[in-house]
Amino acid sequence: MAEDAAGGTEREVTGNDLSGTVHGPVVQARTVVGGVHTHIHESGLPPASDVHAFTPVANPPRPPSGRLWGRDDDLDEVVRQLEAPSDDGFGVALVGMPGVGKTELALHAARKLRARYRLTWWVSAQDGGAVTRGLAALAHHLLPGHRQWRTPADAAAWAMDWLHHHDGWLLVLDSVETPSDVAAVLARIDRGPVVVTTRWHVDWTECGLAATTVEPLPAPVGAAWLSGRTGLDADDGAHRLAADLGGLPLALQQASAYLRAQGLSYEGYQRLLDAEPGELLDSPAWTDVYRRNTARSLRLSVDAVAALRPSAVHLLRTACCYAPETIPLGLLAPESQTSLRQRSDIELLRSYSLITADGGSVSIHQLLRRLLRSGMTVDGGEAATACELLRSALPEDPFSTVADWPHWLRLISHTEALDAFVDSIGGVPGQAVADLAGALHGVGTFMLAQGWTGQARGSLARAAERRTAALGEEHADTLASRHRLGEALRALGSHEEALDVHSATLDARLRLHGAEHRLTLQTREALAITCKALGRTDEAIVQHEAILRDRATALGDDHTDVLWSMHNLALTYKQAGRLDEALHLHRQVLERRTAVLGPDHPDTLRCLHNIANTHHDARRYEEAVAAQEQSVADRVRVLGPEHRDTLRSQSNLADSYLAADRVPEAVALHERTLAQRERALGPEEPDTRWSRERLEAAREQQHRAPGPDGSP
């Protein structure tokens, strides 16, 4: 019996020579073999559940490359997920930035699984229309010649119904730009296996897919790629270029084509990439046969985000003004001016694989960074925004707030990179320059506190130069940078230069603030400390005593500035040999700082160190050793084992061991301190040179020491 197309009734079919199942109208004579029915709906379409794909078919957009460089483990994992999906999933989403090789990985996975599936159907999924057309094409493949679908959407719906009812297929939805379009398809199919390739970092588990991030290739793999494609050696130049291209397969392929065609060395290509990255990466002459191009792929993503939120692209370009290292999240959205818009922009950029955001930090692929920087000018405003954000992200106290030191450390490279970028584009507004100068001043002060005096001098000199240009020579901020610059010069041993800088700063602060202002007193004290360093001890004592009186009168006995004056006066008394007066003052400062600041404040920890040194100068070596051992332990606990102040206590403890005739302990501790200073400060910092001298002196004393029998 057959279903009547008009009335839905069944009628007998005779005069046919048929076997199997027949879909659609039948016109054939002779006899019926077996129980053959034809099922004809009013629409003229058979149910999708009754249609089978007998002929194996695959429609990839191109064949996979001959070799999948560096992705063997990734390929095995994708195949495993497709062959044995989780209980609540039926496929995998390959997620990553443009040009990272998501489609290539999917092509290789499809080829590896081709014997498993009779149908491998590839859908270009850049938008909803493309998804519909790709699924409609599947329907037409399964029912060739049918024209009963009114629209492509009807054909796509039939295809999804077919996928829902059948096994033995693999569906690839490639280059997904709108996750919601794909989510609707997956919800209707409700089975797999399905491979999605996309730059969207979203929760693909909601669609039944396990997300796999496709990462750029490591530099050694990239170097092997370049060598294999060009015939050049996989030498250091190949590794450097692969790293500079960020391990992006599309960029490596484009570079290989250029190197072969132009006969260039790796270094030659690198120079072109440094000079004109936009022109090099955007040239149509170096695309492959599929017209893929690194710059175009990256810009398509940027343009797509710009269409959604222009502010997100501005923030992305702003981030490119900083160093290529990881960027603290607080640098792009400072807590002091938390902006939901900024955080939404960051999340959109992350979702679109233009940045990676993890653990409170943000990273930009260096090739994307190069490409965006190459077209930036002052007119875009990104450099000014970067300066403002950097200034807002600075912690308050680089000297004493130990918890903020890791954040300061992360800001150094970004401050230096932004300083160079502002110079390269020129014309940045004065307020932005002032913001940048504030950042240079802050990181310079932090470096000075850590004992990195050479770096501190450079940063503080730049801060003073930029503040002079933006604010004027006698602005309070300019003078603050010059004051700190003088301290850096003194720490480097450039005492006369420091004296000149502090003298000029003092004259300006006297004119600007008057003699009793807190900032004026600060520079008066710096000048007195420099006089002490020059050996002008009596002059320094007179200055320190006057500053202490003035500060105590203006601020009260327990103000931190007053305690600093007592501290510096005690050090000057010690240098003058007035050891009992120095020890008395140091103990007073220890008591008051413990009460005001707490026992673990870095300023409080200085006191026991200075008490130990005073005992040493008084030749009370047992007391010196006991106090300095405690000082080292406290500073290791609070500041860390390689902080400048910790190593100063450790160096002085070694000297006390030597004076107490504990020579082997002195030599061992000086050796350890020298190694730590070389590692933490560098070989030419003043503290490192001092360690080298003290170690030599300890070894000389060890060699002069008599043997056990009294012999030399």
PDB file of C-alpha atoms in Angstrom, residues 251-346:
ATOM      1  CA  ALA A 251      52.513  34.098  10.251  1.00  0.00           C
ATOM      2  CA  LEU A 252      55.166  31.370  10.056  1.00  0.00           C
ATOM      3  CA  GLN A 253      53.712  30.211   6.737  1.00  0.00           C
ATOM      4  CA  GLN A 254      53.661  33.756   5.386  1.00  0.00           C
ATOM      5  CA  ALA A 255      57.241  34.359   6.550  1.00  0.00           C
ATOM      6  CA  SER A 256      58.371  31.102   4.925  1.00  0.00           C
ATOM      7  CA  ALA A 257      56.865  32.153   1.599  1.00  0.00           C
ATOM      8  CA  TYR A 258      58.594  35.541   1.783  1.00  0.00           C
ATOM      9  CA  LEU A 259      61.945  34.042   2.759  1.00  0.00           C
ATOM     10  CA  ARG A 260      61.833  31.552  -0.129  1.00  0.00           C
ATOM     11  CA  ALA A 261      60.746  34.105  -2.718  1.00  0.00           C
ATOM     12  CA  GLN A 262      63.167  36.863  -1.666  1.00  0.00           C
ATOM     13  CA  GLY A 263      66.126  34.695  -0.697  1.00  0.00           C
ATOM     14  CA  LEU A 264      66.319  36.487   2.660  1.00  0.00           C
ATOM     15  CA  SER A 265      67.931  35.362   5.883  1.00  0.00           C
ATOM     16  CA  TYR A 266      65.958  35.131   9.099  1.00  0.00           C
ATOM     17  CA  GLU A 267      67.680  38.289  10.326  1.00  0.00           C
ATOM     18  CA  GLY A 268      66.714  40.132   7.140  1.00  0.00           C
ATOM     19  CA  TYR A 269      63.057  39.265   7.611  1.00  0.00           C
ATOM     20  CA  GLN A 270      63.288  40.279  11.261  1.00  0.00           C
ATOM     21  CA  ARG A 271      64.565  43.727  10.285  1.00  0.00           C
ATOM     22  CA  LEU A 272      61.631  44.192   7.914  1.00  0.00           C
ATOM     23  CA  LEU A 273      59.244  43.049  10.634  1.00  0.00           C
ATOM     24  CA  ASP A 274      60.710  45.580  13.060  1.00  0.00           C
ATOM     25  CA  ALA A 275      60.602  48.424  10.545  1.00  0.00           C
ATOM     26  CA  GLU A 276      57.273  47.896   8.738  1.00  0.00           C
ATOM     27  CA  PRO A 277      55.208  45.116  10.306  1.00  0.00           C
ATOM     28  CA  GLY A 278      51.922  46.354   8.840  1.00  0.00           C
ATOM     29  CA  GLU A 279      53.203  46.472   5.264  1.00  0.00           C
ATOM     30  CA  LEU A 280      54.964  43.122   5.564  1.00  0.00           C
ATOM     31  CA  LEU A 281      52.069  41.214   7.135  1.00  0.00           C
ATOM     32  CA  ASP A 282      49.408  42.805   4.931  1.00  0.00           C
ATOM     33  CA  SER A 283      50.975  42.251   1.520  1.00  0.00           C
ATOM     34  CA  PRO A 284      48.726  40.197  -0.818  1.00  0.00           C
ATOM     35  CA  ALA A 285      51.833  38.851  -2.539  1.00  0.00           C
ATOM     36  CA  TRP A 286      52.620  36.549   0.379  1.00  0.00           C
ATOM     37  CA  THR A 287      49.246  34.942   1.033  1.00  0.00           C
ATOM     38  CA  ASP A 288      48.744  31.257   0.319  1.00  0.00           C
ATOM     39  CA  VAL A 289      46.535  29.846  -2.427  1.00  0.00           C
ATOM     40  CA  TYR A 290      43.514  30.249  -0.185  1.00  0.00           C
ATOM     41  CA  ARG A 291      44.188  34.000   0.119  1.00  0.00           C
ATOM     42  CA  ARG A 292      44.863  33.809   3.835  1.00  0.00           C
ATOM     43  CA  ASN A 293      46.922  36.600   5.277  1.00  0.00           C
ATOM     44  CA  THR A 294      48.110  37.262   8.830  1.00  0.00           C
ATOM     45  CA  ALA A 295      47.239  40.945   8.993  1.00  0.00           C
ATOM     46  CA  ARG A 296      43.824  40.416   7.418  1.00  0.00           C
ATOM     47  CA  SER A 297      42.958  37.601   9.820  1.00  0.00           C
ATOM     48  CA  LEU A 298      43.900  39.681  12.848  1.00  0.00           C
ATOM     49  CA  ARG A 299      42.197  42.820  11.585  1.00  0.00           C
ATOM     50  CA  LEU A 300      38.947  40.980  10.890  1.00  0.00           C
ATOM     51  CA  SER A 301      38.747  40.131  14.572  1.00  0.00           C
ATOM     52  CA  VAL A 302      39.582  43.680  15.611  1.00  0.00           C
ATOM     53  CA  ASP A 303      36.969  45.054  13.202  1.00  0.00           C
ATOM     54  CA  ALA A 304      34.357  42.632  14.515  1.00  0.00           C
ATOM     55  CA  VAL A 305      34.956  43.817  18.092  1.00  0.00           C
ATOM     56  CA  ALA A 306      34.924  47.445  16.947  1.00  0.00           C
ATOM     57  CA  ALA A 307      31.475  46.913  15.467  1.00  0.00           C
ATOM     58  CA  LEU A 308      30.253  45.680  18.849  1.00  0.00           C
ATOM     59  CA  ARG A 309      32.141  48.031  21.218  1.00  0.00           C
ATOM     60  CA  PRO A 310      34.546  50.648  19.837  1.00  0.00           C
ATOM     61  CA  SER A 311      35.736  51.312  23.394  1.00  0.00           C
ATOM     62  CA  ALA A 312      37.084  47.746  23.592  1.00  0.00           C
ATOM     63  CA  VAL A 313      39.349  48.302  20.579  1.00  0.00           C
ATOM     64  CA  HIS A 314      40.542  51.608  22.071  1.00  0.00           C
ATOM     65  CA  LEU A 315      41.462  49.733  25.247  1.00  0.00           C
ATOM     66  CA  LEU A 316      43.217  47.026  23.202  1.00  0.00           C
ATOM     67  CA  ARG A 317      45.270  49.628  21.359  1.00  0.00           C
ATOM     68  CA  THR A 318      45.982  51.340  24.671  1.00  0.00           C
ATOM     69  CA  ALA A 319      47.344  48.074  26.072  1.00  0.00           C
ATOM     70  CA  CYS A 320      49.676  47.885  23.066  1.00  0.00           C
ATOM     71  CA  CYS A 321      51.434  51.015  24.360  1.00  0.00           C
ATOM     72  CA  TYR A 322      52.848  48.988  27.242  1.00  0.00           C
ATOM     73  CA  ALA A 323      55.565  46.330  27.253  1.00  0.00           C
ATOM     74  CA  PRO A 324      54.982  42.981  25.500  1.00  0.00           C
ATOM     75  CA  GLU A 325      55.041  41.247  28.876  1.00  0.00           C
ATOM     76  CA  THR A 326      51.948  40.287  30.839  1.00  0.00           C
ATOM     77  CA  ILE A 327      49.936  43.365  31.869  1.00  0.00           C
ATOM     78  CA  PRO A 328      48.410  43.512  35.379  1.00  0.00           C
ATOM     79  CA  LEU A 329      44.637  43.732  35.093  1.00  0.00           C
ATOM     80  CA  GLY A 330      44.689  46.692  37.469  1.00  0.00           C
ATOM     81  CA  LEU A 331      46.729  48.633  34.929  1.00  0.00           C
ATOM     82  CA  LEU A 332      43.843  48.552  32.451  1.00  0.00           C
ATOM     83  CA  ALA A 333      41.037  48.892  35.002  1.00  0.00           C
ATOM     84  CA  PRO A 334      42.528  50.418  38.185  1.00  0.00           C
ATOM     85  CA  GLU A 335      40.639  49.722  41.392  1.00  0.00           C
ATOM     86  CA  SER A 336      40.816  53.419  42.217  1.00  0.00           C
ATOM     87  CA  GLN A 337      38.537  54.134  39.244  1.00  0.00           C
ATOM     88  CA  THR A 338      36.809  50.789  38.727  1.00  0.00           C
ATOM     89  CA  SER A 339      34.809  50.970  35.536  1.00  0.00           C
ATOM     90  CA  LEU A 340      32.268  48.363  34.554  1.00  0.00           C
ATOM     91  CA  ARG A 341      32.720  49.516  30.952  1.00  0.00           C
ATOM     92  CA  GLN A 342      36.468  48.832  31.061  1.00  0.00           C
ATOM     93  CA  ARG A 343      35.966  45.408  32.582  1.00  0.00           C
ATOM     94  CA  SER A 344      33.290  44.601  30.012  1.00  0.00           C
ATOM     95  CA  ASP A 345      35.698  45.680  27.264  1.00  0.00           C
ATOM     96  CA  ILE A 346      38.389  43.380  28.664  1.00  0.00           C
TER      97      ILE A 346
END
